[in-house]
XYZ file of C-alpha atoms in Angstrom:
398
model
C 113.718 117.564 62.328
C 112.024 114.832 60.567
C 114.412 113.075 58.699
C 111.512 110.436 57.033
C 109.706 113.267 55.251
C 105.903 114.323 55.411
C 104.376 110.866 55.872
C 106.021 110.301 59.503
C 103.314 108.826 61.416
C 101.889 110.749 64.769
C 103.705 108.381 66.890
C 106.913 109.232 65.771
C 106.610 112.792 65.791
C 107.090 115.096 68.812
C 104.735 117.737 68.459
C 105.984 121.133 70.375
C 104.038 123.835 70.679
C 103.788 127.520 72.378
C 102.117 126.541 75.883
C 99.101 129.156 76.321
C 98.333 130.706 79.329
C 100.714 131.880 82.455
C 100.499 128.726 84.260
C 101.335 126.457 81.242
C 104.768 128.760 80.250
C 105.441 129.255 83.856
C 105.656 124.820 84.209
C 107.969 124.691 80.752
C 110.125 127.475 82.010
C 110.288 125.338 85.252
C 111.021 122.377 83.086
C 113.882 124.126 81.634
C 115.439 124.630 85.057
C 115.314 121.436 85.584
C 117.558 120.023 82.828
C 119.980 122.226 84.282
C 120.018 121.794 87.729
C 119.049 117.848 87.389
C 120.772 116.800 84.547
C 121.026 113.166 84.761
C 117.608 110.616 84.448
C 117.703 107.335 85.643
C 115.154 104.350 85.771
C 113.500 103.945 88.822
C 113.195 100.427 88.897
C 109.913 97.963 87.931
C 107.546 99.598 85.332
C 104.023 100.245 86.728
C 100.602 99.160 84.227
C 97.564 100.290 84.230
C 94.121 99.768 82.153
C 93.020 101.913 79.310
C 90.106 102.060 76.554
C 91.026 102.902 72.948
C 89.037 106.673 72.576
C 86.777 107.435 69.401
C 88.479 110.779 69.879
C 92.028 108.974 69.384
C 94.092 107.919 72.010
C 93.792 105.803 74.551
C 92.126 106.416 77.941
C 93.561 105.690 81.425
C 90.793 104.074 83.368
C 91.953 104.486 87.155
C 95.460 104.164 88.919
C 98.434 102.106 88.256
C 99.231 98.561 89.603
C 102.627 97.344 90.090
C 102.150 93.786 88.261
C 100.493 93.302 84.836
C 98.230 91.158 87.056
C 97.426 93.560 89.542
C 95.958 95.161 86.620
C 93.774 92.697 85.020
C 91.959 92.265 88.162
C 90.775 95.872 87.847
C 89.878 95.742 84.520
C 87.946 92.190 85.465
C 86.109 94.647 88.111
C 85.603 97.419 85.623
C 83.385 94.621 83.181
C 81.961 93.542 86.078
C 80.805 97.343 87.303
C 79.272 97.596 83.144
C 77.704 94.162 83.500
C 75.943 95.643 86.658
C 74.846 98.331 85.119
C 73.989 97.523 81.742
C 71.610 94.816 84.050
C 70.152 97.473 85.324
C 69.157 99.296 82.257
C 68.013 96.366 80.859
C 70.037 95.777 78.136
C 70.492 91.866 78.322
C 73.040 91.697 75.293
C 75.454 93.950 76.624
C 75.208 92.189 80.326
C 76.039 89.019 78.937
C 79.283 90.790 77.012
C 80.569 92.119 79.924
C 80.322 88.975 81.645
C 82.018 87.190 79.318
C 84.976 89.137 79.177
C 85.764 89.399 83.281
C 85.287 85.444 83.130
C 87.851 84.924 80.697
C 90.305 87.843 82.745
C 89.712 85.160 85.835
C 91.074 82.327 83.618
C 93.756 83.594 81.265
C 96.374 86.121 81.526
C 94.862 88.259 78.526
C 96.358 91.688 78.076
C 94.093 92.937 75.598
C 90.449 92.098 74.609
C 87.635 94.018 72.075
C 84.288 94.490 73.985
C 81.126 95.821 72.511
C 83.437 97.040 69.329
C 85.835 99.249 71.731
C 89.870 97.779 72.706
C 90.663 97.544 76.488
C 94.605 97.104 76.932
C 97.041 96.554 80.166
C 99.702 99.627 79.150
C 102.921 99.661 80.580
C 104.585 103.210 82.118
C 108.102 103.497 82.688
C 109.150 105.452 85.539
C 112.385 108.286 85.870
C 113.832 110.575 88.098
C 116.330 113.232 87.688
C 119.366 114.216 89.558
C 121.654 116.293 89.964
C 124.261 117.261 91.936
C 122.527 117.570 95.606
C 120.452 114.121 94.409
C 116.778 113.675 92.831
C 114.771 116.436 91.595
C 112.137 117.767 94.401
C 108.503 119.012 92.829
C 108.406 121.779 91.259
C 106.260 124.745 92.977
C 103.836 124.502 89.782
C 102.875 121.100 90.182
C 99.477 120.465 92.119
C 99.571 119.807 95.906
C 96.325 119.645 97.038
C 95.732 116.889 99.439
C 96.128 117.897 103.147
C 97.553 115.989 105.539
C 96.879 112.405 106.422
C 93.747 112.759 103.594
C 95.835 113.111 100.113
C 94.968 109.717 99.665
C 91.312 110.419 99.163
C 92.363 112.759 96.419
C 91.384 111.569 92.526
C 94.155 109.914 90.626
C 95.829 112.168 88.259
C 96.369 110.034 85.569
C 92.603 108.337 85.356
C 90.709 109.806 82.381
C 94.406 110.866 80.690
C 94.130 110.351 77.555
C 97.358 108.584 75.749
C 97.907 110.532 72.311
C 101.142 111.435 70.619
C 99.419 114.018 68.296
C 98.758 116.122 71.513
C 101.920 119.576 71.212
C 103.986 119.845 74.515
C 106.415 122.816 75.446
C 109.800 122.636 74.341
C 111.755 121.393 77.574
C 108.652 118.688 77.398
C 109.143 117.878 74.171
C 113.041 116.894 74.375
C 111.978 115.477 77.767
C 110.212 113.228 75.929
C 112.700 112.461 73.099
C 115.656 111.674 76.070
C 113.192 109.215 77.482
C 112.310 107.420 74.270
C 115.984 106.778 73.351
C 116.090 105.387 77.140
C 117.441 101.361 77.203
C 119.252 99.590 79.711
C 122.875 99.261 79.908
C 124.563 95.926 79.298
C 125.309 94.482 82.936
C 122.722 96.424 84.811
C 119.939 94.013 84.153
C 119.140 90.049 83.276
C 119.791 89.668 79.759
C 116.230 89.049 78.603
C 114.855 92.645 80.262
C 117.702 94.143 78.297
C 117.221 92.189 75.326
C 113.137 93.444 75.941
C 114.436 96.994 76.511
C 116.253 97.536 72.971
C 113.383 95.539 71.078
C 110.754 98.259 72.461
C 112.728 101.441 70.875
C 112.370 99.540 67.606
C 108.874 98.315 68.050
C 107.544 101.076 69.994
C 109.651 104.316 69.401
C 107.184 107.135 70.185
C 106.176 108.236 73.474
C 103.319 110.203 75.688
C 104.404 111.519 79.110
C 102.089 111.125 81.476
C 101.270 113.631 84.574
C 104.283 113.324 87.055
C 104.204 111.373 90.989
C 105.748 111.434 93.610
C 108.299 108.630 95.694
C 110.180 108.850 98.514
C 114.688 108.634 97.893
C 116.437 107.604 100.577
C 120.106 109.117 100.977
C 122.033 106.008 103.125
C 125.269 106.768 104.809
C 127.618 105.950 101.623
C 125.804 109.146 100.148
C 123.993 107.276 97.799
C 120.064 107.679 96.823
C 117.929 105.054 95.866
C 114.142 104.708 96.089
C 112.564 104.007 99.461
C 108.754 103.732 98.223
C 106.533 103.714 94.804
C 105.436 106.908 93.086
C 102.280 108.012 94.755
C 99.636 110.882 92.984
C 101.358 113.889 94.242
C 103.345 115.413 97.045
C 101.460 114.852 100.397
C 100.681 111.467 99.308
C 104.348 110.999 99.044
C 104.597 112.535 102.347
C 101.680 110.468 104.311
C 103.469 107.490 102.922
C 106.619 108.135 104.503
C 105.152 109.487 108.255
C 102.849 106.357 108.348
C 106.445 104.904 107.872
C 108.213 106.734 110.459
C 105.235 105.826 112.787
C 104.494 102.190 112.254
C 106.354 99.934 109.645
C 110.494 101.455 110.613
C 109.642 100.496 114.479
C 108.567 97.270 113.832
C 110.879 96.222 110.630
C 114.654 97.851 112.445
C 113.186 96.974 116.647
C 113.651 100.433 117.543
C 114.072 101.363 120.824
C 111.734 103.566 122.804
C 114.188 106.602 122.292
C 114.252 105.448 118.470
C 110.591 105.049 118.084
C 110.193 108.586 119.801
C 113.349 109.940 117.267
C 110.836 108.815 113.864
C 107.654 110.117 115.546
C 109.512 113.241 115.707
C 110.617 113.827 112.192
C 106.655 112.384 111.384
C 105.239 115.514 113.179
C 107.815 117.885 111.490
C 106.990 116.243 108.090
C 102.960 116.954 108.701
C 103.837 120.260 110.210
C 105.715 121.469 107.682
C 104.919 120.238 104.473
C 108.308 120.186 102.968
C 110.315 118.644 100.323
C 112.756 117.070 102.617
C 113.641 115.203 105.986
C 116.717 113.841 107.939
C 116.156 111.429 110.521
C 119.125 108.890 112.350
C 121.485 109.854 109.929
C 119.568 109.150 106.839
C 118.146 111.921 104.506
C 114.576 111.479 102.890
C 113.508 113.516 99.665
C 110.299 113.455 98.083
C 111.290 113.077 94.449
C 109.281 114.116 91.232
C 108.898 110.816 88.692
C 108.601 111.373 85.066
C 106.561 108.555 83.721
C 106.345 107.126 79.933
C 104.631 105.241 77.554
C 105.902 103.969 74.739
C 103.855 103.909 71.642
C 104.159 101.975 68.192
C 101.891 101.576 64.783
C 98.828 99.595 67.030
C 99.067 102.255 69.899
C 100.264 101.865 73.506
C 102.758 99.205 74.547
C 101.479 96.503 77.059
C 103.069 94.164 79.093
C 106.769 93.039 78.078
C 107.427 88.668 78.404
C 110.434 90.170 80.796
C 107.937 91.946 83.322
C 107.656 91.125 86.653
C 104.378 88.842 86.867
C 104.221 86.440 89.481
C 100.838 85.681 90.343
C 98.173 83.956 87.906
C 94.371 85.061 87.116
C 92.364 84.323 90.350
C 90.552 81.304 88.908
C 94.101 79.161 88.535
C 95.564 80.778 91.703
C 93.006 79.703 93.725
C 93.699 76.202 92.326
C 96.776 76.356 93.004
C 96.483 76.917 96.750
C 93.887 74.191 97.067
C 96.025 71.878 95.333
C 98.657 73.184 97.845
C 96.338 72.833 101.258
C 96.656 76.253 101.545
C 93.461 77.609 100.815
C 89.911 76.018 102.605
C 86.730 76.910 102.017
C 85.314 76.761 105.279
C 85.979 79.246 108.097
C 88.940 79.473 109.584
C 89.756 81.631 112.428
C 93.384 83.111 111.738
C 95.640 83.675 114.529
C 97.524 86.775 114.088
C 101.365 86.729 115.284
C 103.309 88.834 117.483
C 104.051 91.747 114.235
C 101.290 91.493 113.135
C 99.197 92.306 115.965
C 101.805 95.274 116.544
C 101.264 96.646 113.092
C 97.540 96.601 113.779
C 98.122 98.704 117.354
C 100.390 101.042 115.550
C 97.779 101.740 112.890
C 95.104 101.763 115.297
C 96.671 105.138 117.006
C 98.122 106.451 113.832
C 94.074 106.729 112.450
C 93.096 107.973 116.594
C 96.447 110.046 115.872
C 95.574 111.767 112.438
C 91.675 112.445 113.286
C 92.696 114.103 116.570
C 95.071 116.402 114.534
C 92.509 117.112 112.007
C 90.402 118.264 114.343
C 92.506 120.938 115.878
C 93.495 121.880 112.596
C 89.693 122.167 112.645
C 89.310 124.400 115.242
C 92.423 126.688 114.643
C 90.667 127.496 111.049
C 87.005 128.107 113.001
C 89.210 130.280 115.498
C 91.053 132.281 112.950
C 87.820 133.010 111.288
C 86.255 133.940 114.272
C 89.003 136.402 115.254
C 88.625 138.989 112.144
C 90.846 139.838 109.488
C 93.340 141.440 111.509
C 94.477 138.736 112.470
C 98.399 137.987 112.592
C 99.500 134.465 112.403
C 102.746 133.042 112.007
C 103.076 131.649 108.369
C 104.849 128.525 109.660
C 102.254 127.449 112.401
C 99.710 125.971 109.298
C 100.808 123.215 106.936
C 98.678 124.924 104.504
C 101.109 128.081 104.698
C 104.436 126.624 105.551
C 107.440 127.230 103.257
C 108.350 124.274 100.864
C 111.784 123.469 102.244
C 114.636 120.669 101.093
C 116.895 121.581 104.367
C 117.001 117.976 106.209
């Protein structure tokens, strides 16, 4: 397979190898299935980014969770220098402090995407994002892939993909591997995007033509009445997240943003309690079919590692020291107090949230006391294995 003989570099090369253990075959034989029954991958839509550390090990290191702007992105990494500053205050070590310092002042001035600190790289990366379909629409998660969160509190969970380390020398399973090597040939077709993001799109298979697939999330399809799916909501960490996303939905943002009716509003709240009682893949609500969809996620890597922002990228908002400028300049921003006067949506978004929270910590506590009950009752017993979210079936059945 490697038509440039022995010298290829790592970044070109798709290492596969035998995946040890039961739970590692068991996710590439799952993997396999998939290219079967979900044949076709697609691009989701705008790229996420997110902030990672060249390794002494190799690779690159993920520092926390993705943004959806390059932006978005150098503000964290402006607040991870600022968290080292802190501490290397702390420990005295003056030098380092005033490094640190240095380098989240010039993030809150210019749109850098890369800078060396104290010897070691920091770099915005960008991940594309894919789903697969097939025939009955976007591939659901797979029963090997970690679901841990429970309801209403998967958002408290870790992010998957801070501490992964970004390394093409690292083997994958087979169905991986040519994962992997369908993704990297992945460009835009002529017509389906601005001419410059396609122009971007065949310029990064030259300049960056390896790839490392990151852990899979989670979004939310939405199947419309034409029979068409197409995203609803951004990839969250895993399943439940996905699913939390889309109740809070039901409950408080697809009242306010389609002026549902009573019966309406009571029609969503509906399929939001079946979708925390039951834990499944899939919901149908007013006609419309919701999925929770697994995302494959890449990034492209070249000779100098990772690739970072494209010119093309959605990137609208400055570093914070020239946006604030801006909305001075514009009368929008004053630095004394203001008191803000909330309008009529607003204030109903705020109500709605207000008894989703009173909502969700009133469930957890009965879920709370049906656990102390059950333990309190003996092992003998008999429950009905749909009456927990922790035991309910995975199901795709709208």
């Amino acid at each position: 397979m490697n038509a440039y003989g022995e010298g290829l570099p790592a970044y070109r090369t798709i290492r596969m190898t035998v995946q040890e253990g039961p739970i590692a075959a068991f996710a590439d034989e799952e993997a396999w299935r998939a290219r079967e029954r979900y044949p076709t991958i697609v691009g989701m839509g705008l790229p996420v980014f997110v902030a990672a550390t060249e390794s002494e090990r190799g690779g690159w290191e993920i520092l926390g969770s993705a943004g959806d702007t390059p932006q978005s992105v150098r503000d964290s990494l402006g607040s991870h220098f600022r968290r080292l500053a802190k501490e290397a205050a702390e420990a005295g070590r003056a030098g380092d402090r005033k490094k640190y310092r240095a380098a989240y002042e010039k993030l809150d001035r210019v749109a850098v995407d890369e800078l060396r600190v104290l010897g070691t790289r920091y770099r915005v990366v960008r991940v594309e994002q894919f789903i697969r379909l097939g025939p009955d629409g976007p591939e659901p998660p797979r029963p090997s892939d970690p679901d841990p969160g429970e309801v209403g509190e998967a958002h408290r969970l870790p992010s998957r993909i801070k501490g992964f380390v970004i390394d093409p020398y690292i083997g994958t399973g087979m169905a991986e591997g040519l994962l992997k090597f369908d993704l990297m040939q992945f460009v835009l077709k002529a017509g389906t995007a601005p001419p410059e993001v396609r122009g971007d799109s065949l310029r990064a298979v030259e300049t960056h033509p390896g790839g490392v697939l990151l852990p899979a999330e989670f979004a939310i399809a939405e199947c419309g009445g034409d029979g068409q799916w197409k995203p609803h909501s951004g990839a969250a960490p895993s399943p439940q997240a996905a699913r939390d996303r889309l109740a809070v939905d039901f409950r408080v943002m697809t009242p306010i943003q389609q002026r549902l009716s009573e019966a309406e509003r009571e029609e969503y709240a509906r399929a939001a309690d079946r979708l925390d009682e039951k834990r499944g893949a899939g919901i149908a609500v007013a006609g419309r079919r919701y999925r929770v969809a697994r995302v494959e996620q890449l990034v492209r890597i070249g000779p100098d590692g990772p690739e970072g922002p494209r010119p093309s990228d959605f990137d609208p908002d400055p570093p914070i020291e020239a946006h604030t400028k801006q909305l001075r300049e514009q009368g929008l921003l004053d630095d004394e107090d203001v008191s803000l006067e909330l309008n009529e949506e607003v204030r109903e978004i705020k109500r709605l949230m207000e008894k989703e929270e009173a909502r969700r910590a009133a469930w957890k506590l009965r879920r709370q006391q049906r656990k102390q009950a059950a333990r309190s009752s003996g092992p003998d017993r008999r429950t009905d294995p749909g009456s927990d979210p922790d035991t309910a079936p995975e199901s795709d059945t709208p």
